[in-house]
Amino acid sequence: MSSPSWLNIHPESPFSLANLPFGIISQQSSVARRAAVAVGDYAIDLLQLSQGRVFDDEPQLKEHSGVFSEPTLNAFAALGRCLHQQYRLFIRDLLLEETSKPTLLKGNPELQRRAILPLQDVITHVPMAIGDYTDFYAGINHAYNVGVLFRGPDNALQPNYLHLPVGYHGRASSIQVSGAPVYRPKGQMLPAPGAKTPVFASSKKLDIELELAAFVCKNNDQGMPIPVNDAHNHIFGYVLMNDWSARDIQAWEYVPLGPFNSKNFATTISPWVVLADALEPFRTSLPGAPGNGKLLPYLQQGNADIGFDIQLTVDLVVERQVFRISECNAQHLCFSFEQMLAHHTITGCPMRTGDLIGSGTISGKDETSLGSLLEMTKNGQEPINPGMGLTRMFLEDGDEIVLNGFAGRSGGRVGFGDCRGRIAPART
């Protein structure tokens, strides 16, 4: 399938013209951080486009183009979804073979040299200044599987589970971009089943969590909830997320207030924010959702298609050998991100531009579609065998986990790029 762009974009690229995700880049030759868009194997430097007066053709875009010189996407996000879409479509037009603006970039070799950078030559960064981070637990199959492990099938889901999006407040300061090392955490844990006294040691049950996450773009005043059917206007875009978890530390600490040190040491996100409008064509229903008739009015969302059809994968990389250990779909959530925002703010909690909310672990219904090693190994009782004689209960030092995901077909993929992290030994 030929590309509709004058740039060479591989049909299987997650960064097609249907996508154009935004991120923050720097270079070895220019450490200043600035905004960019990913397309094919390139990053389009938006600061260079702004300085090259590319946006001057559109007065509204020209007025706000200074946001692309900022070291985060917060100022751009705060412009709101209407302007996000206008900039995205304008940049898409610049890149079309039949562009309506042929002199601005296609016919400007000097600006191309400055603004079109090979992705392999840029350094990506956490795209937003994140003030707060909340992780939900909306993966219904994951919640059921974990409940079965610890409470049995009759009590797997807690009585509140299908009435509200369960969540906990995470640690924003330990959110890191794809590629950053994940240091094995230390903490208190019980040395063996049935033990009563904890020991202090490096975690032996280091786990993954396959998640989607959304960035907030629009504030709400304290005391003013976000209505569920207006919540889409508060969502900037989406990333992949791995909420690394130390299951042995978690098992000891979580009573009575839930996760703490078992979750606060690292959370990895993909560097490119897929704008909310880019994912709208892939809306679909959530089969496990409780449905409006079972929800209190403030969580009843008007549209039946409240989720996304996004294919998700988890790869384990050991000594350069890649093993696919899970294939799943984002349809296995039971609450939408709009419902998560509505519930988060129903007390009047103020959200701020750059706040991050995670979906919780996404798992399918069969053994090949699980989003955590906790489920895959039944809490370390049954090792997985990815191939070549390799076995794993939980992650070992040197292991690398790569999450990936995309919606759409060849030639029009809307994807996130890698969300990867390699386990490094605990620091002393």
CSV table of C-alpha atoms in Angstrom, one decimal:
chain,number,residue,atom,x,y,z
A,1,MET,CA,0.0,0.0,0.0
A,2,SER,CA,1.5,3.3,-1.1
A,3,SER,CA,1.9,6.1,1.5
A,4,PRO,CA,-0.2,9.3,0.9
A,5,SER,CA,2.7,11.3,2.2
A,6,TRP,CA,5.8,12.6,0.4
A,7,LEU,CA,7.7,11.2,3.4
A,8,ASN,CA,8.5,7.5,3.2
A,9,ILE,CA,6.2,6.0,5.9
A,10,HIS,CA,6.3,2.2,6.2
A,11,PRO,CA,2.7,0.8,6.1
A,12,GLU,CA,3.3,-1.1,9.4
A,13,SER,CA,4.6,2.0,11.2
A,14,PRO,CA,2.6,2.9,14.4
A,15,PHE,CA,3.1,6.5,13.5
A,16,SER,CA,1.0,6.8,10.3
A,17,LEU,CA,-0.6,10.0,9.1
A,18,ALA,CA,-3.7,8.8,10.9
A,19,ASN,CA,-1.8,9.2,14.2
A,20,LEU,CA,0.7,12.0,14.6
A,21,PRO,CA,1.4,11.7,18.3
A,22,PHE,CA,3.1,14.5,20.2
A,23,GLY,CA,6.1,14.2,22.5
A,24,ILE,CA,9.1,16.0,23.9
A,25,ILE,CA,12.6,15.5,22.3
A,26,SER,CA,16.2,16.7,22.6
A,27,GLN,CA,19.3,15.8,20.7
A,28,GLN,CA,23.0,15.3,21.5
A,29,SER,CA,23.7,18.4,19.6
A,30,SER,CA,20.9,20.4,21.2
A,31,VAL,CA,19.9,19.4,24.7
A,32,ALA,CA,17.1,21.9,24.8
A,33,ARG,CA,13.8,20.1,25.1
A,34,ARG,CA,11.0,21.0,22.7
A,35,ALA,CA,7.8,19.6,21.2
A,36,ALA,CA,7.8,17.2,18.3
A,37,VAL,CA,5.4,14.9,16.3
A,38,ALA,CA,6.3,11.3,15.4
A,39,VAL,CA,5.6,10.2,11.8
A,40,GLY,CA,7.0,7.0,10.3
A,41,ASP,CA,10.7,6.9,11.3
A,42,TYR,CA,10.9,10.7,11.9
A,43,ALA,CA,10.3,13.3,14.5
A,44,ILE,CA,9.0,16.6,13.2
A,45,ASP,CA,10.5,19.4,15.3
A,46,LEU,CA,7.6,21.7,16.0
A,47,LEU,CA,9.8,24.5,17.4
A,48,GLN,CA,11.6,24.6,14.0
A,49,LEU,CA,8.2,24.7,12.3
A,50,SER,CA,7.2,27.6,14.5
A,51,GLN,CA,10.4,29.5,14.0
A,52,GLY,CA,10.1,28.9,10.3
A,53,ARG,CA,6.7,30.7,10.4
A,54,VAL,CA,4.9,27.6,9.1
A,55,PHE,CA,1.9,28.3,11.3
A,56,ASP,CA,1.5,31.9,10.1
A,57,ASP,CA,-1.0,30.8,7.5
A,58,GLU,CA,-3.5,30.1,10.2
A,59,PRO,CA,-4.0,33.0,12.7
A,60,GLN,CA,-5.3,30.9,15.6
A,61,LEU,CA,-2.4,28.4,15.2
A,62,LYS,CA,0.2,31.3,14.8
A,63,GLU,CA,-1.2,32.9,18.0
A,64,HIS,CA,-0.4,29.8,20.2
A,65,SER,CA,2.6,28.3,18.4
A,66,GLY,CA,4.9,29.5,21.2
A,67,VAL,CA,3.8,26.5,23.2
A,68,PHE,CA,6.2,24.3,21.1
A,69,SER,CA,9.2,26.0,22.7
A,70,GLU,CA,8.2,24.7,26.1
A,71,PRO,CA,10.1,21.7,27.7
A,72,THR,CA,6.8,19.9,28.3
A,73,LEU,CA,3.5,19.5,26.5
A,74,ASN,CA,1.5,21.0,29.4
A,75,ALA,CA,1.0,24.4,27.7
A,76,PHE,CA,0.0,22.8,24.4
A,77,ALA,CA,-2.4,20.4,26.3
A,78,ALA,CA,-4.0,23.3,28.1
A,79,LEU,CA,-5.1,24.8,24.8
A,80,GLY,CA,-7.9,22.2,24.7
A,81,ARG,CA,-9.0,19.4,22.3
A,82,CYS,CA,-10.3,21.7,19.5
A,83,LEU,CA,-6.8,23.3,19.0
A,84,HIS,CA,-5.1,19.9,19.5
A,85,GLN,CA,-7.1,18.6,16.5
A,86,GLN,CA,-6.5,21.8,14.4
A,87,TYR,CA,-2.7,21.5,14.9
A,88,ARG,CA,-2.7,17.8,14.2
A,89,LEU,CA,-4.7,18.2,10.9
A,90,PHE,CA,-2.6,21.1,9.8
A,91,ILE,CA,0.6,19.1,10.3
A,92,ARG,CA,-1.0,16.2,8.5
A,93,ASP,CA,-1.8,18.5,5.5
A,94,LEU,CA,1.9,19.6,5.4
A,95,LEU,CA,2.9,15.9,5.1
A,96,LEU,CA,0.4,14.9,2.4
A,97,GLU,CA,1.7,14.2,-1.1
A,98,GLU,CA,-1.2,16.4,-2.3
A,99,THR,CA,-0.7,19.0,0.4
A,100,SER,CA,-2.6,22.3,0.1
A,101,LYS,CA,0.4,24.1,1.4
A,102,PRO,CA,3.3,22.9,-0.9
A,103,THR,CA,5.7,25.7,-0.2
A,104,LEU,CA,5.7,25.5,3.6
A,105,LEU,CA,7.5,22.3,4.1
A,106,LYS,CA,7.4,20.0,1.1
A,107,GLY,CA,9.0,22.6,-1.1
A,108,ASN,CA,11.4,23.9,1.6
A,109,PRO,CA,14.5,21.7,1.7
A,110,GLU,CA,16.3,24.0,4.2
A,111,LEU,CA,13.4,23.7,6.7
A,112,GLN,CA,13.2,20.0,6.1
A,113,ARG,CA,16.8,19.6,7.1
A,114,ARG,CA,16.3,21.4,10.4
A,115,ALA,CA,12.8,20.1,11.3
A,116,ILE,CA,12.7,16.4,10.0
A,117,LEU,CA,14.9,14.3,12.3
A,118,PRO,CA,15.4,10.6,12.3
A,119,LEU,CA,13.7,9.1,15.3
A,120,GLN,CA,16.8,7.1,16.1
A,121,ASP,CA,18.8,10.3,16.5
A,122,VAL,CA,16.5,12.0,19.1
A,123,ILE,CA,16.2,11.5,22.8
A,124,THR,CA,12.6,11.3,24.1
A,125,HIS,CA,11.5,12.5,27.6
A,126,VAL,CA,8.5,12.2,29.9
A,127,PRO,CA,6.1,14.4,27.8
A,128,MET,CA,4.3,16.2,30.6
A,129,ALA,CA,5.1,17.8,33.9
A,130,ILE,CA,3.0,15.4,36.0
A,131,GLY,CA,1.6,16.9,39.2
A,132,ASP,CA,-0.5,13.9,40.3
A,133,TYR,CA,-0.9,10.3,39.2
A,134,THR,CA,-3.8,7.9,40.0
A,135,ASP,CA,-3.9,4.3,39.0
A,136,PHE,CA,-7.3,2.5,38.7
A,137,TYR,CA,-8.1,-1.2,38.7
A,138,ALA,CA,-10.5,-1.3,35.8
A,139,GLY,CA,-9.2,-4.5,34.2
A,140,ILE,CA,-12.0,-6.9,35.1
A,141,ASN,CA,-10.3,-10.1,34.2
A,142,HIS,CA,-7.2,-9.1,36.1
A,143,ALA,CA,-9.2,-8.2,39.1
A,144,TYR,CA,-11.1,-11.5,39.0
A,145,ASN,CA,-7.9,-13.6,38.4
A,146,VAL,CA,-6.1,-12.0,41.4
A,147,GLY,CA,-9.2,-12.3,43.5
A,148,VAL,CA,-9.4,-16.0,42.8
A,149,LEU,CA,-5.7,-16.4,43.8
A,150,PHE,CA,-6.3,-14.8,47.2
A,151,ARG,CA,-10.0,-15.2,48.0
A,152,GLY,CA,-11.3,-18.0,45.8
A,153,PRO,CA,-13.8,-17.8,42.9
A,154,ASP,CA,-16.8,-17.1,45.0
A,155,ASN,CA,-15.4,-13.9,46.5
A,156,ALA,CA,-13.0,-12.9,43.6
A,157,LEU,CA,-14.6,-9.5,43.0
A,158,GLN,CA,-15.2,-7.3,46.0
A,159,PRO,CA,-18.8,-6.1,46.4
A,160,ASN,CA,-18.0,-2.6,45.3
A,161,TYR,CA,-16.1,-3.6,42.1
A,162,LEU,CA,-18.8,-3.2,39.5
A,163,HIS,CA,-20.3,-0.1,41.1
A,164,LEU,CA,-17.3,2.3,40.9
A,165,PRO,CA,-13.8,2.5,39.4
A,166,VAL,CA,-11.5,1.4,42.2
A,167,GLY,CA,-8.2,3.3,42.3
A,168,TYR,CA,-5.2,4.4,44.4
A,169,HIS,CA,-3.0,7.5,44.4
A,170,GLY,CA,0.4,6.7,42.9
A,171,ARG,CA,3.7,8.5,43.0
A,172,ALA,CA,4.2,11.0,40.1
A,173,SER,CA,7.9,11.6,40.8
A,174,SER,CA,8.8,8.0,39.9
A,175,ILE,CA,7.1,8.0,36.5
A,176,GLN,CA,9.8,7.6,33.8
A,177,VAL,CA,10.0,7.4,30.1
A,178,SER,CA,10.5,4.2,28.0
A,179,GLY,CA,14.1,3.0,28.1
A,180,ALA,CA,14.9,4.2,31.6
A,181,PRO,CA,16.3,1.4,33.9
A,182,VAL,CA,14.0,-0.1,36.6
A,183,TYR,CA,16.0,-0.7,39.8
A,184,ARG,CA,14.9,-3.6,41.8
A,185,PRO,CA,13.2,-2.3,45.0
A,186,LYS,CA,14.0,-3.3,48.5
A,187,GLY,CA,11.5,-3.5,51.4
A,188,GLN,CA,9.8,-5.4,54.1
A,189,MET,CA,8.3,-8.8,53.2
A,190,LEU,CA,7.5,-12.1,54.8
A,191,PRO,CA,10.3,-14.7,54.1
A,192,ALA,CA,7.9,-17.6,53.6
A,193,PRO,CA,4.2,-18.5,53.5
A,194,GLY,CA,2.8,-18.5,57.1
A,195,ALA,CA,5.7,-16.4,58.5
A,196,LYS,CA,4.7,-13.8,61.0
A,197,THR,CA,7.8,-11.6,61.2
A,198,PRO,CA,9.1,-9.7,58.1
A,199,VAL,CA,12.6,-9.4,56.8
A,200,PHE,CA,14.2,-6.6,54.8
A,201,ALA,CA,15.4,-7.7,51.3
A,202,SER,CA,15.4,-7.0,47.6
A,203,SER,CA,12.1,-8.0,46.0
A,204,LYS,CA,12.0,-11.5,44.6
A,205,LYS,CA,8.5,-11.1,43.0
A,206,LEU,CA,9.1,-8.1,40.7
A,207,ASP,CA,6.2,-7.9,38.3
A,208,ILE,CA,4.7,-6.0,35.3
A,209,GLU,CA,1.3,-4.5,34.7
A,210,LEU,CA,0.1,-3.9,31.2
A,211,GLU,CA,-1.9,-0.7,31.2
A,212,LEU,CA,-3.2,2.3,29.2
A,213,ALA,CA,-3.0,5.7,30.7
A,214,ALA,CA,-4.6,9.1,29.9
A,215,PHE,CA,-3.2,12.7,30.4
A,216,VAL,CA,-5.6,15.4,31.6
A,217,CYS,CA,-5.6,18.6,29.6
A,218,LYS,CA,-8.3,20.7,31.3
A,219,ASN,CA,-8.6,21.8,34.9
A,220,ASN,CA,-11.7,21.6,37.1
A,221,ASP,CA,-12.2,23.9,40.0
A,222,GLN,CA,-12.1,22.5,43.5
A,223,GLY,CA,-15.6,21.5,44.5
A,224,MET,CA,-16.7,21.1,40.9
A,225,PRO,CA,-17.0,17.5,39.6
A,226,ILE,CA,-16.4,16.7,36.0
A,227,PRO,CA,-19.7,15.4,34.4
A,228,VAL,CA,-19.1,12.0,32.8
A,229,ASN,CA,-20.5,13.2,29.4
A,230,ASP,CA,-18.1,16.2,29.4
A,231,ALA,CA,-15.1,14.3,30.6
A,232,HIS,CA,-13.8,13.6,27.1
A,233,ASN,CA,-13.0,17.4,26.8
A,234,HIS,CA,-10.6,16.9,29.8
A,235,ILE,CA,-8.5,14.2,28.2
A,236,PHE,CA,-5.4,15.2,26.2
A,237,GLY,CA,-4.3,11.8,25.0
A,238,TYR,CA,-3.1,8.3,25.8
A,239,VAL,CA,0.1,6.4,26.5
A,240,LEU,CA,1.1,2.8,27.3
A,241,MET,CA,2.0,2.3,30.9
A,242,ASN,CA,3.8,-0.4,32.9
A,243,ASP,CA,3.1,0.0,36.6
A,244,TRP,CA,6.0,-2.2,37.9
A,245,SER,CA,5.0,-4.0,41.1
A,246,ALA,CA,6.9,-5.8,43.9
A,247,ARG,CA,4.3,-8.4,44.8
A,248,ASP,CA,6.1,-9.7,48.0
A,249,ILE,CA,6.4,-6.1,49.4
A,250,GLN,CA,2.8,-5.5,48.4
A,251,ALA,CA,1.5,-8.6,50.1
A,252,TRP,CA,2.9,-7.5,53.4
A,253,GLU,CA,2.1,-3.8,53.3
A,254,TYR,CA,-1.3,-3.6,51.6
A,255,VAL,CA,-3.5,-4.1,54.7
A,256,PRO,CA,-5.2,-1.9,55.6
A,257,LEU,CA,-4.5,1.0,53.2
A,258,GLY,CA,-3.4,-0.7,49.9
A,259,PRO,CA,-0.3,-0.3,47.7
A,260,PHE,CA,2.6,2.0,48.9
A,261,ASN,CA,6.3,1.1,48.5
A,262,SER,CA,5.4,-1.9,46.3
A,263,LYS,CA,4.3,0.6,43.6
A,264,ASN,CA,6.2,3.8,44.1
A,265,PHE,CA,9.7,2.9,42.8
A,266,ALA,CA,9.0,3.1,39.0
A,267,THR,CA,6.2,3.5,36.5
A,268,THR,CA,7.2,3.5,32.8
A,269,ILE,CA,5.2,5.3,30.1
A,270,SER,CA,5.6,5.4,26.3
A,271,PRO,CA,7.0,8.8,25.2
A,272,TRP,CA,4.5,9.7,22.4
A,273,VAL,CA,1.0,11.0,23.5
A,274,VAL,CA,-1.6,9.7,21.0
A,275,LEU,CA,-4.1,12.5,20.9
A,276,ALA,CA,-7.7,11.6,22.0
A,277,ASP,CA,-9.1,12.5,18.6
A,278,ALA,CA,-6.7,10.1,16.9
A,279,LEU,CA,-8.3,7.2,18.8
A,280,GLU,CA,-11.9,8.3,18.3
A,281,PRO,CA,-12.3,6.1,15.1
A,282,PHE,CA,-11.5,3.0,17.2
A,283,ARG,CA,-14.2,3.5,19.8
A,284,THR,CA,-16.0,0.2,20.8
A,285,SER,CA,-18.1,-1.3,23.6
A,286,LEU,CA,-16.6,-2.8,26.7
A,287,PRO,CA,-18.1,-6.3,27.1
A,288,GLY,CA,-17.3,-6.5,30.8
A,289,ALA,CA,-18.8,-3.1,31.7
A,290,PRO,CA,-21.6,-3.1,34.2
A,291,GLY,CA,-23.9,-1.0,32.0
A,292,ASN,CA,-25.8,2.2,32.8
A,293,GLY,CA,-28.7,0.3,34.5
A,294,LYS,CA,-26.3,-0.9,37.2
A,295,LEU,CA,-24.5,2.4,37.8
A,296,LEU,CA,-25.4,5.4,39.8
A,297,PRO,CA,-26.4,8.4,37.5
A,298,TYR,CA,-23.1,10.2,37.7
A,299,LEU,CA,-21.3,7.3,36.1
A,300,GLN,CA,-23.9,6.7,33.3
A,301,GLN,CA,-22.2,7.5,30.0
A,302,GLY,CA,-24.5,8.3,27.1
A,303,ASN,CA,-22.5,6.5,24.4
A,304,ALA,CA,-22.4,2.7,24.4
A,305,ASP,CA,-19.0,2.8,22.7
A,306,ILE,CA,-17.0,3.9,25.7
A,307,GLY,CA,-13.8,1.9,25.1
A,308,PHE,CA,-11.1,1.4,22.5
A,309,ASP,CA,-10.2,-1.5,20.2
A,310,ILE,CA,-6.5,-1.5,20.8
A,311,GLN,CA,-4.3,-4.6,20.3
A,312,LEU,CA,-1.8,-4.9,23.1
A,313,THR,CA,1.3,-7.1,23.4
A,314,VAL,CA,3.9,-7.9,26.1
A,315,ASP,CA,7.4,-9.1,25.1
A,316,LEU,CA,10.1,-10.4,27.4
A,317,VAL,CA,13.6,-9.8,26.2
A,318,VAL,CA,16.4,-11.9,27.6
A,319,GLU,CA,19.9,-11.6,26.2
A,320,ARG,CA,18.5,-10.2,23.0
A,321,GLN,CA,16.1,-13.0,22.5
A,322,VAL,CA,12.5,-11.8,22.3
A,323,PHE,CA,9.6,-13.9,23.7
A,324,ARG,CA,6.0,-12.9,23.3
A,325,ILE,CA,4.3,-13.6,26.6
A,326,SER,CA,0.9,-11.9,26.2
A,327,GLU,CA,-1.5,-10.6,23.5
A,328,CYS,CA,-4.5,-8.7,24.7
A,329,ASN,CA,-7.0,-5.9,23.9
A,330,ALA,CA,-8.0,-2.7,25.6
A,331,GLN,CA,-11.6,-3.9,25.4
A,332,HIS,CA,-11.1,-5.9,28.6
A,333,LEU,CA,-11.6,-2.8,30.8
A,334,CYS,CA,-14.9,-2.5,32.5
A,335,PHE,CA,-14.9,1.3,33.0
A,336,SER,CA,-14.0,4.1,30.5
A,337,PHE,CA,-11.4,6.8,31.2
A,338,GLU,CA,-14.4,9.3,31.2
A,339,GLN,CA,-16.0,7.3,34.0
A,340,MET,CA,-12.7,7.2,35.9
A,341,LEU,CA,-12.4,11.0,35.7
A,342,ALA,CA,-16.0,11.5,36.7
A,343,HIS,CA,-15.6,9.3,39.7
A,344,HIS,CA,-12.2,10.8,40.6
A,345,THR,CA,-13.8,14.3,40.8
A,346,ILE,CA,-17.2,13.5,42.2
A,347,THR,CA,-16.0,14.7,45.6
A,348,GLY,CA,-14.8,18.0,44.0
A,349,CYS,CA,-11.2,16.8,43.7
A,350,PRO,CA,-9.4,19.3,41.3
A,351,MET,CA,-7.6,17.7,38.4
A,352,ARG,CA,-4.8,19.7,36.7
A,353,THR,CA,-3.3,19.8,33.3
A,354,GLY,CA,-0.7,17.0,33.1
A,355,ASP,CA,-2.3,14.7,35.7
A,356,LEU,CA,-2.0,11.1,34.7
A,357,ILE,CA,-4.6,8.3,35.2
A,358,GLY,CA,-3.9,4.7,34.6
A,359,SER,CA,-6.4,2.0,33.7
A,360,GLY,CA,-5.1,-0.8,35.9
A,361,THR,CA,-3.8,-4.1,34.5
A,362,ILE,CA,-5.5,-5.3,31.3
A,363,SER,CA,-5.9,-9.0,30.9
A,364,GLY,CA,-7.9,-11.2,28.6
A,365,LYS,CA,-9.8,-14.3,29.4
A,366,ASP,CA,-7.3,-16.9,28.4
A,367,GLU,CA,-3.7,-17.9,29.4
A,368,THR,CA,-2.1,-16.1,26.4
A,369,SER,CA,-3.7,-12.7,27.2
A,370,LEU,CA,-2.7,-12.0,30.8
A,371,GLY,CA,-1.3,-8.6,31.8
A,372,SER,CA,0.9,-9.6,34.8
A,373,LEU,CA,3.2,-12.4,35.9
A,374,LEU,CA,1.2,-12.7,39.1
A,375,GLU,CA,-1.6,-14.1,36.9
A,376,MET,CA,0.6,-16.0,34.5
A,377,THR,CA,2.5,-17.9,37.2
A,378,LYS,CA,-0.4,-18.0,39.7
A,379,ASN,CA,1.6,-16.0,42.2
A,380,GLY,CA,4.8,-18.0,41.5
A,381,GLN,CA,3.3,-21.4,41.8
A,382,GLU,CA,3.5,-22.3,38.1
A,383,PRO,CA,6.5,-21.0,36.0
A,384,ILE,CA,5.9,-19.7,32.5
A,385,ASN,CA,8.0,-21.2,29.7
A,386,PRO,CA,8.4,-18.6,27.0
A,387,GLY,CA,10.8,-20.8,24.8
A,388,MET,CA,14.3,-22.0,24.4
A,389,GLY,CA,14.2,-23.7,27.8
A,390,LEU,CA,13.7,-20.4,29.6
A,391,THR,CA,11.5,-20.3,32.7
A,392,ARG,CA,10.3,-17.4,34.8
A,393,MET,CA,8.2,-16.9,37.9
A,394,PHE,CA,8.9,-13.2,38.2
A,395,LEU,CA,11.4,-10.8,36.6
A,396,GLU,CA,15.2,-11.4,37.0
A,397,ASP,CA,17.9,-8.8,36.8
A,398,GLY,CA,18.7,-8.0,33.1
A,399,ASP,CA,15.2,-8.9,31.9
A,400,GLU,CA,13.6,-6.4,29.7
A,401,ILE,CA,9.9,-5.9,29.2
A,402,VAL,CA,8.5,-4.2,26.1
A,403,LEU,CA,4.8,-3.2,25.9
A,404,ASN,CA,3.3,-2.3,22.5
A,405,GLY,CA,-0.1,-1.4,21.2
A,406,PHE,CA,-1.9,-0.1,18.1
A,407,ALA,CA,-5.3,0.4,16.6
A,408,GLY,CA,-6.2,0.3,12.9
A,409,ARG,CA,-4.9,-1.5,9.9
A,410,SER,CA,-1.7,-1.5,7.8
A,411,GLY,CA,-1.1,1.9,6.3
A,412,GLY,CA,-3.1,3.7,8.9
A,413,ARG,CA,-1.8,2.4,12.2
A,414,VAL,CA,-2.4,4.5,15.3
A,415,GLY,CA,0.1,3.2,17.8
A,416,PHE,CA,2.2,4.2,20.8
A,417,GLY,CA,5.7,2.9,20.1
A,418,ASP,CA,7.6,0.9,22.6
A,419,CYS,CA,7.1,1.1,26.4
A,420,ARG,CA,10.2,-0.6,27.6
A,421,GLY,CA,12.2,-1.0,30.8
A,422,ARG,CA,15.1,-3.3,31.8
A,423,ILE,CA,15.5,-4.6,35.3
A,424,ALA,CA,18.7,-3.4,37.0
A,425,PRO,CA,20.0,-4.7,40.4
A,426,ALA,CA,18.9,-3.0,43.5
A,427,ARG,CA,21.0,0.0,44.4
A,428,THR,CA,23.0,-0.2,47.7
